[in-house]
Amino acid sequence: MTFQTNDGVPVGISLIWKVSDSCCPRAFVNRTFWYRASVFILTYAGYTCYHLSRKPISVVKNVLNQNCSDYNPPPDLIINATNKDNWCDWAPFGDKNAATLLGALDSAYLFSYAASMFLSGFLAERTNLRYFLALGMITSGLFTYLFGIAKSYGIHYMWYFTLIQILSGVVQSTGWPGVVTVIGNWFGRRKRGIIFGLWNSHTSLGNILGSLIAGEYVEGDWSLSFIVPGVLIAGMGFVIFLFLVVRPVDVDCPLPDQVSSERSVSQGYERVSTEEPQDGFMSYEADNTESVIDEGNAYQSWKYGNHHQHNHSTELTRRLQREDSQVTSCHSPSEKPIGFIGALQIPGVVEYSLSLFFAKLVSYTFLYWLPLYIKSSTTLSPAESAQLSTLFDVGGIAGAIVAGGISDYSGMSATTCAGMLSLAIPMMFVYEDCGTGGYVTNVVLLIVVGFLVNGPYALITTAVSADLGTHHSLEDNAKALATVSAIIDGTGSIGAAVGPLLAGVVSIVGWQYVFYMLMTANVLALLFLTRLVKREIHISRLRWLLLF
């Protein structure tokens, strides 16, 4: 089989085509399946590297400012009254304001990340996402490396560390709009919650690997805690450039909702697909029939707050006709990128964005301060504290998957988030009060808290963002997904910037007040979902009345 290459086909994929055509010209493979699998793996590995390269600073904090009385000075160092308390610290983080300075570094990164996220969403809709992601990952690796060499070259300037963090935030913001849009191009609405829940575990896996890698070097040469992750993300950026296929249309694959058209009879669906082999691909076309009354689509169309009345069968007919006209096209020529104001007008975007502001504030405060909290509240070393903190992310992986599964089953994303947020509030109080009572207790509570804190955060940033970015009011304009995900995650990232900054200041008074702050943030996240929860419950009752 011979393919005609275009700008959307990566160099690595073209090479694989040539090799397969020359070696196995008559071999049949389900190319759509393999492309989807490659996109899932590449975007998963790519965003794992994004988070892996963000994590070192939270681990290295433990050695930038320490209790020097616990260590023996080197024999060639003269200890006097001016340096006896900070000889083991790394200037400028050696005075009483160290916690504030470290919090300022976190916020420099996170505020620039949040501000740049909105711009990245705008650019992601208008550029080749393979180039966009590859450039973002390679430059992220460069700035992570530059932070690490501060130790090798004896750099002690606060402006240097701040500048590196700001620039890192700018280039790291390329990740989320890019990977969410690519994964959304290849995977349809069916079982989106569980698929995105599994896929979103890259966030927690990146945190775990970042903690383990940084913890491996933190007590010896902490520069390697940054240099190694920097090399990894830059290398992965090159792999993305070589192999990532951004859209199905680039390789003549059908749209995801046409590939997966089997519908659940229990929700008023029936299987309407036909299969014809075309150049090694399986083509699926929905049978446009007015006899199918799709209550699931009717529910989905006003799930996020659209109260306008729809004729169910007419709406279904229009949607199936649109799908039939797009068998080989991912973006129609008439599609235009959605504007910022237009994205905000999509029902549910504002509520979920504001809720994520506080949910991500909590998650990122744990991300950046948990290793230091564990070290200060236990007798564990910096490396052991970093390793123990990874259990929070282990719980987060399970929480994301379970939240996605519950959302798929119930169709009630806001209610799922609200339930987990409600349970997280008392569990954070229990962890602060009892977590230091023993190692096993700390382990169990960390997993539970991570499960409840990261579940809603993961669900909103993935499945909910994808649902809203493909809302029926957009008339299937696939170019809206990057902007919607950037607005939601960008708003959340502002909260992520505020949380660590406040934690650095509040922790001076006492760690218990940091936990009070986090519990308050969860209450506010819950409040912003109240209207959506009421609506989902009302819709659920109507559905039961229709069924019975």
PDB file of C-alpha atoms in Angstrom, residues 196-478:
ATOM      1  CA  PHE A 196      -9.257   9.849  30.225  1.00  0.00           C
ATOM      2  CA  GLY A 197      -9.017   8.667  33.825  1.00  0.00           C
ATOM      3  CA  LEU A 198      -6.487   6.022  32.811  1.00  0.00           C
ATOM      4  CA  TRP A 199      -4.685   8.457  30.530  1.00  0.00           C
ATOM      5  CA  ASN A 200      -4.557  11.200  33.164  1.00  0.00           C
ATOM      6  CA  SER A 201      -2.542   8.949  35.470  1.00  0.00           C
ATOM      7  CA  HIS A 202       0.455  10.397  33.612  1.00  0.00           C
ATOM      8  CA  THR A 203       0.238  13.374  35.974  1.00  0.00           C
ATOM      9  CA  SER A 204       0.706  11.263  39.076  1.00  0.00           C
ATOM     10  CA  LEU A 205       3.215   8.937  37.410  1.00  0.00           C
ATOM     11  CA  GLY A 206       5.296  11.956  36.411  1.00  0.00           C
ATOM     12  CA  ASN A 207       5.195  13.238  39.994  1.00  0.00           C
ATOM     13  CA  ILE A 208       6.243   9.823  41.299  1.00  0.00           C
ATOM     14  CA  LEU A 209       9.125   9.417  38.858  1.00  0.00           C
ATOM     15  CA  GLY A 210      10.197  13.026  39.383  1.00  0.00           C
ATOM     16  CA  SER A 211      10.283  12.513  43.148  1.00  0.00           C
ATOM     17  CA  LEU A 212      12.215   9.260  42.874  1.00  0.00           C
ATOM     18  CA  ILE A 213      14.773  10.647  40.416  1.00  0.00           C
ATOM     19  CA  ALA A 214      15.268  13.872  42.369  1.00  0.00           C
ATOM     20  CA  GLY A 215      15.386  11.952  45.644  1.00  0.00           C
ATOM     21  CA  GLU A 216      18.114   9.698  44.264  1.00  0.00           C
ATOM     22  CA  TYR A 217      20.506  12.639  43.850  1.00  0.00           C
ATOM     23  CA  VAL A 218      19.257  15.215  46.377  1.00  0.00           C
ATOM     24  CA  GLU A 219      21.631  14.284  49.216  1.00  0.00           C
ATOM     25  CA  GLY A 220      24.675  13.944  46.957  1.00  0.00           C
ATOM     26  CA  ASP A 221      24.610  16.351  44.018  1.00  0.00           C
ATOM     27  CA  TRP A 222      21.228  18.055  43.783  1.00  0.00           C
ATOM     28  CA  SER A 223      22.104  19.533  40.392  1.00  0.00           C
ATOM     29  CA  LEU A 224      21.460  16.075  38.917  1.00  0.00           C
ATOM     30  CA  SER A 225      17.954  16.195  40.400  1.00  0.00           C
ATOM     31  CA  PHE A 226      17.249  18.772  37.673  1.00  0.00           C
ATOM     32  CA  ILE A 227      19.662  17.767  34.924  1.00  0.00           C
ATOM     33  CA  VAL A 228      18.413  14.182  34.547  1.00  0.00           C
ATOM     34  CA  PRO A 229      14.698  15.154  34.237  1.00  0.00           C
ATOM     35  CA  GLY A 230      15.728  17.936  31.841  1.00  0.00           C
ATOM     36  CA  VAL A 231      17.478  15.456  29.548  1.00  0.00           C
ATOM     37  CA  LEU A 232      14.492  13.072  29.718  1.00  0.00           C
ATOM     38  CA  ILE A 233      11.850  15.627  28.694  1.00  0.00           C
ATOM     39  CA  ALA A 234      14.022  17.034  25.898  1.00  0.00           C
ATOM     40  CA  GLY A 235      14.615  13.527  24.558  1.00  0.00           C
ATOM     41  CA  MET A 236      10.908  12.753  24.699  1.00  0.00           C
ATOM     42  CA  GLY A 237      10.224  15.987  22.805  1.00  0.00           C
ATOM     43  CA  PHE A 238      12.371  14.696  19.958  1.00  0.00           C
ATOM     44  CA  VAL A 239      10.422  11.411  19.954  1.00  0.00           C
ATOM     45  CA  ILE A 240       7.148  13.396  19.780  1.00  0.00           C
ATOM     46  CA  PHE A 241       8.510  15.295  16.783  1.00  0.00           C
ATOM     47  CA  LEU A 242       9.360  12.051  14.999  1.00  0.00           C
ATOM     48  CA  PHE A 243       6.234   9.986  15.649  1.00  0.00           C
ATOM     49  CA  LEU A 244       3.177  11.903  16.927  1.00  0.00           C
ATOM     50  CA  VAL A 245       0.241  11.917  14.481  1.00  0.00           C
ATOM     51  CA  VAL A 246      -1.944  14.851  15.485  1.00  0.00           C
ATOM     52  CA  ARG A 247      -5.166  14.102  13.580  1.00  0.00           C
ATOM     53  CA  PRO A 248      -6.780  11.028  12.026  1.00  0.00           C
ATOM     54  CA  VAL A 249      -7.168  12.885   8.718  1.00  0.00           C
ATOM     55  CA  ASP A 250      -3.381  13.195   8.440  1.00  0.00           C
ATOM     56  CA  VAL A 251      -3.102   9.440   7.890  1.00  0.00           C
ATOM     57  CA  ASP A 252      -6.493   8.831   6.238  1.00  0.00           C
ATOM     58  CA  CYS A 253      -8.145   7.392   9.349  1.00  0.00           C
ATOM     59  CA  PRO A 254     -11.849   7.817  10.206  1.00  0.00           C
ATOM     60  CA  LEU A 255     -13.030   9.990  13.049  1.00  0.00           C
ATOM     61  CA  PRO A 256     -13.150   8.323  16.481  1.00  0.00           C
ATOM     62  CA  ASP A 257     -16.926   8.507  16.883  1.00  0.00           C
ATOM     63  CA  GLN A 258     -17.283   6.797  13.527  1.00  0.00           C
ATOM     64  CA  VAL A 259     -14.872   4.032  14.508  1.00  0.00           C
ATOM     65  CA  SER A 260     -16.733   3.361  17.729  1.00  0.00           C
ATOM     66  CA  SER A 261     -20.434   3.512  16.909  1.00  0.00           C
ATOM     67  CA  GLU A 262     -21.788   0.672  19.017  1.00  0.00           C
ATOM     68  CA  ARG A 263     -24.468   2.061  21.289  1.00  0.00           C
ATOM     69  CA  SER A 264     -25.987   0.798  24.491  1.00  0.00           C
ATOM     70  CA  VAL A 265     -29.519  -0.541  24.074  1.00  0.00           C
ATOM     71  CA  SER A 266     -30.234   0.153  27.731  1.00  0.00           C
ATOM     72  CA  GLN A 267     -29.963   3.906  27.049  1.00  0.00           C
ATOM     73  CA  GLY A 268     -31.990   3.886  23.856  1.00  0.00           C
ATOM     74  CA  TYR A 269     -29.136   3.089  21.445  1.00  0.00           C
ATOM     75  CA  GLU A 270     -28.813   0.426  18.796  1.00  0.00           C
ATOM     76  CA  ARG A 271     -25.871  -0.695  16.677  1.00  0.00           C
ATOM     77  CA  VAL A 272     -26.075   1.152  13.382  1.00  0.00           C
ATOM     78  CA  SER A 273     -22.612   0.719  11.867  1.00  0.00           C
ATOM     79  CA  THR A 274     -21.675  -0.858   8.552  1.00  0.00           C
ATOM     80  CA  GLU A 275     -18.193  -2.070   7.714  1.00  0.00           C
ATOM     81  CA  GLU A 276     -16.387  -1.872   4.381  1.00  0.00           C
ATOM     82  CA  PRO A 277     -12.636  -2.431   3.916  1.00  0.00           C
ATOM     83  CA  GLN A 278     -10.995   0.586   2.293  1.00  0.00           C
ATOM     84  CA  ASP A 279      -7.217   0.497   1.762  1.00  0.00           C
ATOM     85  CA  GLY A 280      -6.653  -1.498   4.906  1.00  0.00           C
ATOM     86  CA  PHE A 281      -8.959   0.630   7.023  1.00  0.00           C
ATOM     87  CA  MET A 282     -12.395  -0.226   8.339  1.00  0.00           C
ATOM     88  CA  SER A 283     -14.916   2.453   7.435  1.00  0.00           C
ATOM     89  CA  TYR A 284     -17.838   3.006   9.726  1.00  0.00           C
ATOM     90  CA  GLU A 285     -20.882   5.021   8.768  1.00  0.00           C
ATOM     91  CA  ALA A 286     -23.799   5.691  11.015  1.00  0.00           C
ATOM     92  CA  ASP A 287     -27.123   4.608   9.571  1.00  0.00           C
ATOM     93  CA  ASN A 288     -29.185   7.755   9.578  1.00  0.00           C
ATOM     94  CA  THR A 289     -32.541   6.581  10.881  1.00  0.00           C
ATOM     95  CA  GLU A 290     -35.183   8.620  12.617  1.00  0.00           C
ATOM     96  CA  SER A 291     -36.490   5.530  14.398  1.00  0.00           C
ATOM     97  CA  VAL A 292     -33.604   5.713  16.926  1.00  0.00           C
ATOM     98  CA  ILE A 293     -34.546   7.934  19.837  1.00  0.00           C
ATOM     99  CA  ASP A 294     -31.232   8.665  21.531  1.00  0.00           C
ATOM    100  CA  GLU A 295     -32.019   9.674  25.101  1.00  0.00           C
ATOM    101  CA  GLY A 296     -28.292   9.536  25.884  1.00  0.00           C
ATOM    102  CA  ASN A 297     -27.545  12.244  23.311  1.00  0.00           C
ATOM    103  CA  ALA A 298     -30.490  14.300  24.553  1.00  0.00           C
ATOM    104  CA  TYR A 299     -29.121  14.061  28.076  1.00  0.00           C
ATOM    105  CA  GLN A 300     -25.575  14.867  26.948  1.00  0.00           C
ATOM    106  CA  SER A 301     -26.766  17.923  25.042  1.00  0.00           C
ATOM    107  CA  TRP A 302     -28.075  19.627  28.174  1.00  0.00           C
ATOM    108  CA  LYS A 303     -25.899  17.854  30.752  1.00  0.00           C
ATOM    109  CA  TYR A 304     -23.847  21.001  31.263  1.00  0.00           C
ATOM    110  CA  GLY A 305     -26.702  23.403  31.661  1.00  0.00           C
ATOM    111  CA  ASN A 306     -28.486  24.087  28.360  1.00  0.00           C
ATOM    112  CA  HIS A 307     -32.183  24.356  29.230  1.00  0.00           C
ATOM    113  CA  HIS A 308     -33.375  24.932  25.659  1.00  0.00           C
ATOM    114  CA  GLN A 309     -35.913  22.381  24.511  1.00  0.00           C
ATOM    115  CA  HIS A 310     -34.814  20.004  21.747  1.00  0.00           C
ATOM    116  CA  ASN A 311     -36.743  17.659  19.572  1.00  0.00           C
ATOM    117  CA  HIS A 312     -34.875  14.446  20.314  1.00  0.00           C
ATOM    118  CA  SER A 313     -35.227  12.715  16.994  1.00  0.00           C
ATOM    119  CA  THR A 314     -34.592  15.895  14.980  1.00  0.00           C
ATOM    120  CA  GLU A 315     -31.461  16.647  16.983  1.00  0.00           C
ATOM    121  CA  LEU A 316     -30.269  13.076  16.501  1.00  0.00           C
ATOM    122  CA  THR A 317     -30.877  13.247  12.763  1.00  0.00           C
ATOM    123  CA  ARG A 318     -28.886  16.464  12.437  1.00  0.00           C
ATOM    124  CA  ARG A 319     -25.967  15.024  14.429  1.00  0.00           C
ATOM    125  CA  LEU A 320     -25.876  11.775  12.451  1.00  0.00           C
ATOM    126  CA  GLN A 321     -25.965  13.711   9.188  1.00  0.00           C
ATOM    127  CA  ARG A 322     -22.998  15.784  10.333  1.00  0.00           C
ATOM    128  CA  GLU A 323     -21.111  12.627  11.269  1.00  0.00           C
ATOM    129  CA  ASP A 324     -21.887  10.975   7.904  1.00  0.00           C
ATOM    130  CA  SER A 325     -20.476  13.970   6.051  1.00  0.00           C
ATOM    131  CA  GLN A 326     -17.144  13.775   7.896  1.00  0.00           C
ATOM    132  CA  VAL A 327     -15.960  10.183   7.343  1.00  0.00           C
ATOM    133  CA  THR A 328     -12.486  11.219   6.227  1.00  0.00           C
ATOM    134  CA  SER A 329     -12.192  14.734   7.613  1.00  0.00           C
ATOM    135  CA  CYS A 330     -11.182  15.731  11.082  1.00  0.00           C
ATOM    136  CA  HIS A 331     -11.524  19.499  10.563  1.00  0.00           C
ATOM    137  CA  SER A 332     -13.839  20.817   7.907  1.00  0.00           C
ATOM    138  CA  PRO A 333     -12.642  23.814   5.882  1.00  0.00           C
ATOM    139  CA  SER A 334     -15.370  25.994   7.388  1.00  0.00           C
ATOM    140  CA  GLU A 335     -14.211  25.453  10.956  1.00  0.00           C
ATOM    141  CA  LYS A 336     -12.766  28.482  12.692  1.00  0.00           C
ATOM    142  CA  PRO A 337     -10.964  28.600  16.048  1.00  0.00           C
ATOM    143  CA  ILE A 338     -13.319  29.658  18.811  1.00  0.00           C
ATOM    144  CA  GLY A 339     -12.698  32.911  20.637  1.00  0.00           C
ATOM    145  CA  PHE A 340     -12.122  33.358  24.362  1.00  0.00           C
ATOM    146  CA  ILE A 341     -15.540  34.926  24.965  1.00  0.00           C
ATOM    147  CA  GLY A 342     -17.252  32.265  22.912  1.00  0.00           C
ATOM    148  CA  ALA A 343     -15.624  29.516  24.961  1.00  0.00           C
ATOM    149  CA  LEU A 344     -16.736  31.151  28.204  1.00  0.00           C
ATOM    150  CA  GLN A 345     -20.330  31.107  26.974  1.00  0.00           C
ATOM    151  CA  ILE A 346     -20.362  27.300  26.756  1.00  0.00           C
ATOM    152  CA  PRO A 347     -22.576  26.131  29.654  1.00  0.00           C
ATOM    153  CA  GLY A 348     -20.472  24.815  32.539  1.00  0.00           C
ATOM    154  CA  VAL A 349     -17.104  26.279  31.532  1.00  0.00           C
ATOM    155  CA  VAL A 350     -17.167  29.084  34.123  1.00  0.00           C
ATOM    156  CA  GLU A 351     -18.364  26.866  36.992  1.00  0.00           C
ATOM    157  CA  TYR A 352     -15.837  24.126  36.344  1.00  0.00           C
ATOM    158  CA  SER A 353     -13.039  26.660  35.857  1.00  0.00           C
ATOM    159  CA  LEU A 354     -13.692  28.335  39.202  1.00  0.00           C
ATOM    160  CA  SER A 355     -14.040  24.991  40.958  1.00  0.00           C
ATOM    161  CA  LEU A 356     -10.754  23.835  39.459  1.00  0.00           C
ATOM    162  CA  PHE A 357      -9.105  27.031  40.729  1.00  0.00           C
ATOM    163  CA  PHE A 358      -9.533  25.782  44.296  1.00  0.00           C
ATOM    164  CA  ALA A 359      -9.198  22.050  43.570  1.00  0.00           C
ATOM    165  CA  LYS A 360      -5.861  22.589  41.836  1.00  0.00           C
ATOM    166  CA  LEU A 361      -4.761  24.947  44.620  1.00  0.00           C
ATOM    167  CA  VAL A 362      -5.047  22.003  47.003  1.00  0.00           C
ATOM    168  CA  SER A 363      -3.392  19.485  44.675  1.00  0.00           C
ATOM    169  CA  TYR A 364      -0.405  21.675  43.845  1.00  0.00           C
ATOM    170  CA  THR A 365       0.157  22.694  47.433  1.00  0.00           C
ATOM    171  CA  PHE A 366       0.614  19.002  48.173  1.00  0.00           C
ATOM    172  CA  LEU A 367       2.773  18.639  45.067  1.00  0.00           C
ATOM    173  CA  TYR A 368       5.227  21.371  46.056  1.00  0.00           C
ATOM    174  CA  TRP A 369       5.205  21.201  49.860  1.00  0.00           C
ATOM    175  CA  LEU A 370       4.433  17.618  50.845  1.00  0.00           C
ATOM    176  CA  PRO A 371       8.080  16.370  50.928  1.00  0.00           C
ATOM    177  CA  LEU A 372       9.066  19.298  53.139  1.00  0.00           C
ATOM    178  CA  TYR A 373       6.054  18.798  55.410  1.00  0.00           C
ATOM    179  CA  ILE A 374       6.863  15.100  55.837  1.00  0.00           C
ATOM    180  CA  LYS A 375      10.493  15.871  56.654  1.00  0.00           C
ATOM    181  CA  SER A 376       9.578  18.588  59.172  1.00  0.00           C
ATOM    182  CA  SER A 377       6.912  16.493  60.895  1.00  0.00           C
ATOM    183  CA  THR A 378       8.757  13.153  60.994  1.00  0.00           C
ATOM    184  CA  THR A 379      12.288  11.859  61.496  1.00  0.00           C
ATOM    185  CA  LEU A 380      12.672  10.832  57.852  1.00  0.00           C
ATOM    186  CA  SER A 381      15.569  12.047  55.688  1.00  0.00           C
ATOM    187  CA  PRO A 382      15.023  14.232  52.592  1.00  0.00           C
ATOM    188  CA  ALA A 383      15.296  11.209  50.283  1.00  0.00           C
ATOM    189  CA  GLU A 384      12.900   9.137  52.418  1.00  0.00           C
ATOM    190  CA  SER A 385      10.451  12.052  52.586  1.00  0.00           C
ATOM    191  CA  ALA A 386      10.500  12.330  48.787  1.00  0.00           C
ATOM    192  CA  GLN A 387       9.823   8.610  48.441  1.00  0.00           C
ATOM    193  CA  LEU A 388       6.963   8.636  50.947  1.00  0.00           C
ATOM    194  CA  SER A 389       5.345  11.646  49.250  1.00  0.00           C
ATOM    195  CA  THR A 390       4.897   9.596  46.064  1.00  0.00           C
ATOM    196  CA  LEU A 391       2.095   7.673  47.765  1.00  0.00           C
ATOM    197  CA  PHE A 392      -0.080  10.764  47.458  1.00  0.00           C
ATOM    198  CA  ASP A 393       0.234  10.379  43.690  1.00  0.00           C
ATOM    199  CA  VAL A 394      -0.363   6.637  43.867  1.00  0.00           C
ATOM    200  CA  GLY A 395      -3.715   7.443  45.443  1.00  0.00           C
ATOM    201  CA  GLY A 396      -4.213  10.104  42.778  1.00  0.00           C
ATOM    202  CA  ILE A 397      -3.886   7.542  39.976  1.00  0.00           C
ATOM    203  CA  ALA A 398      -6.602   5.385  41.506  1.00  0.00           C
ATOM    204  CA  GLY A 399      -8.764   8.450  42.198  1.00  0.00           C
ATOM    205  CA  ALA A 400      -8.609   9.621  38.570  1.00  0.00           C
ATOM    206  CA  ILE A 401      -9.609   6.196  37.238  1.00  0.00           C
ATOM    207  CA  VAL A 402     -12.439   5.708  39.723  1.00  0.00           C
ATOM    208  CA  ALA A 403     -13.771   9.244  39.177  1.00  0.00           C
ATOM    209  CA  GLY A 404     -13.782   8.684  35.417  1.00  0.00           C
ATOM    210  CA  GLY A 405     -15.552   5.336  35.784  1.00  0.00           C
ATOM    211  CA  ILE A 406     -18.235   6.754  38.062  1.00  0.00           C
ATOM    212  CA  SER A 407     -18.758   9.692  35.702  1.00  0.00           C
ATOM    213  CA  ASP A 408     -19.156   7.353  32.711  1.00  0.00           C
ATOM    214  CA  TYR A 409     -21.591   5.108  34.542  1.00  0.00           C
ATOM    215  CA  SER A 410     -23.721   7.847  36.082  1.00  0.00           C
ATOM    216  CA  GLY A 411     -23.299  10.637  33.540  1.00  0.00           C
ATOM    217  CA  MET A 412     -22.950  13.016  36.513  1.00  0.00           C
ATOM    218  CA  SER A 413     -19.485  14.549  36.419  1.00  0.00           C
ATOM    219  CA  ALA A 414     -20.195  17.463  38.755  1.00  0.00           C
ATOM    220  CA  THR A 415     -21.822  15.199  41.337  1.00  0.00           C
ATOM    221  CA  THR A 416     -18.857  12.817  41.189  1.00  0.00           C
ATOM    222  CA  CYS A 417     -16.451  15.705  41.810  1.00  0.00           C
ATOM    223  CA  ALA A 418     -18.605  17.100  44.608  1.00  0.00           C
ATOM    224  CA  GLY A 419     -18.756  13.766  46.402  1.00  0.00           C
ATOM    225  CA  MET A 420     -14.984  13.319  46.376  1.00  0.00           C
ATOM    226  CA  LEU A 421     -14.350  16.938  47.387  1.00  0.00           C
ATOM    227  CA  SER A 422     -16.734  16.522  50.342  1.00  0.00           C
ATOM    228  CA  LEU A 423     -14.892  13.436  51.564  1.00  0.00           C
ATOM    229  CA  ALA A 424     -11.474  15.038  51.074  1.00  0.00           C
ATOM    230  CA  ILE A 425     -12.199  17.805  53.596  1.00  0.00           C
ATOM    231  CA  PRO A 426     -12.418  15.620  56.732  1.00  0.00           C
ATOM    232  CA  MET A 427      -9.662  13.310  55.467  1.00  0.00           C
ATOM    233  CA  MET A 428      -7.184  16.206  55.264  1.00  0.00           C
ATOM    234  CA  PHE A 429      -8.029  17.062  58.869  1.00  0.00           C
ATOM    235  CA  VAL A 430      -7.448  13.432  59.881  1.00  0.00           C
ATOM    236  CA  TYR A 431      -4.114  13.334  58.014  1.00  0.00           C
ATOM    237  CA  GLU A 432      -2.831  16.500  59.681  1.00  0.00           C
ATOM    238  CA  ASP A 433      -3.916  15.251  63.103  1.00  0.00           C
ATOM    239  CA  CYS A 434      -2.928  11.566  62.849  1.00  0.00           C
ATOM    240  CA  GLY A 435      -0.538  11.250  59.891  1.00  0.00           C
ATOM    241  CA  THR A 436       2.580  11.657  61.961  1.00  0.00           C
ATOM    242  CA  GLY A 437       1.493   9.028  64.483  1.00  0.00           C
ATOM    243  CA  GLY A 438       3.267   6.208  62.661  1.00  0.00           C
ATOM    244  CA  TYR A 439       4.718   5.219  59.307  1.00  0.00           C
ATOM    245  CA  VAL A 440       1.898   2.849  58.353  1.00  0.00           C
ATOM    246  CA  THR A 441      -0.738   5.414  59.328  1.00  0.00           C
ATOM    247  CA  ASN A 442       1.050   8.021  57.217  1.00  0.00           C
ATOM    248  CA  VAL A 443       1.125   5.672  54.228  1.00  0.00           C
ATOM    249  CA  VAL A 444      -2.567   4.782  54.393  1.00  0.00           C
ATOM    250  CA  LEU A 445      -3.775   8.336  54.932  1.00  0.00           C
ATOM    251  CA  LEU A 446      -1.558   9.716  52.149  1.00  0.00           C
ATOM    252  CA  ILE A 447      -3.052   7.268  49.652  1.00  0.00           C
ATOM    253  CA  VAL A 448      -6.610   8.073  50.745  1.00  0.00           C
ATOM    254  CA  VAL A 449      -6.049  11.847  50.654  1.00  0.00           C
ATOM    255  CA  GLY A 450      -4.386  11.600  47.237  1.00  0.00           C
ATOM    256  CA  PHE A 451      -7.324   9.536  45.966  1.00  0.00           C
ATOM    257  CA  LEU A 452      -9.890  12.123  47.069  1.00  0.00           C
ATOM    258  CA  VAL A 453      -7.924  15.269  46.191  1.00  0.00           C
ATOM    259  CA  ASN A 454      -6.700  14.277  42.716  1.00  0.00           C
ATOM    260  CA  GLY A 455      -9.855  12.488  41.542  1.00  0.00           C
ATOM    261  CA  PRO A 456     -11.967  15.647  40.960  1.00  0.00           C
ATOM    262  CA  TYR A 457      -8.967  17.594  39.670  1.00  0.00           C
ATOM    263  CA  ALA A 458      -8.211  14.891  37.101  1.00  0.00           C
ATOM    264  CA  LEU A 459     -11.828  14.510  35.999  1.00  0.00           C
ATOM    265  CA  ILE A 460     -12.328  18.244  35.413  1.00  0.00           C
ATOM    266  CA  THR A 461      -9.082  18.739  33.481  1.00  0.00           C
ATOM    267  CA  THR A 462      -9.618  15.754  31.181  1.00  0.00           C
ATOM    268  CA  ALA A 463     -13.042  14.242  30.490  1.00  0.00           C
ATOM    269  CA  VAL A 464     -15.045  17.323  31.510  1.00  0.00           C
ATOM    270  CA  SER A 465     -12.804  19.651  29.475  1.00  0.00           C
ATOM    271  CA  ALA A 466     -13.076  17.359  26.455  1.00  0.00           C
ATOM    272  CA  ASP A 467     -16.864  17.150  26.818  1.00  0.00           C
ATOM    273  CA  LEU A 468     -17.212  20.915  27.058  1.00  0.00           C
ATOM    274  CA  GLY A 469     -14.740  21.440  24.205  1.00  0.00           C
ATOM    275  CA  THR A 470     -16.966  19.288  21.978  1.00  0.00           C
ATOM    276  CA  HIS A 471     -20.272  20.621  23.331  1.00  0.00           C
ATOM    277  CA  HIS A 472     -23.201  20.330  20.936  1.00  0.00           C
ATOM    278  CA  SER A 473     -23.586  24.120  20.801  1.00  0.00           C
ATOM    279  CA  LEU A 474     -20.253  24.289  18.931  1.00  0.00           C
ATOM    280  CA  GLU A 475     -21.744  22.400  15.968  1.00  0.00           C
ATOM    281  CA  ASP A 476     -18.891  19.836  16.098  1.00  0.00           C
ATOM    282  CA  ASN A 477     -16.177  22.473  15.762  1.00  0.00           C
ATOM    283  CA  ALA A 478     -13.212  20.387  16.896  1.00  0.00           C
TER     284      ALA A 478
END
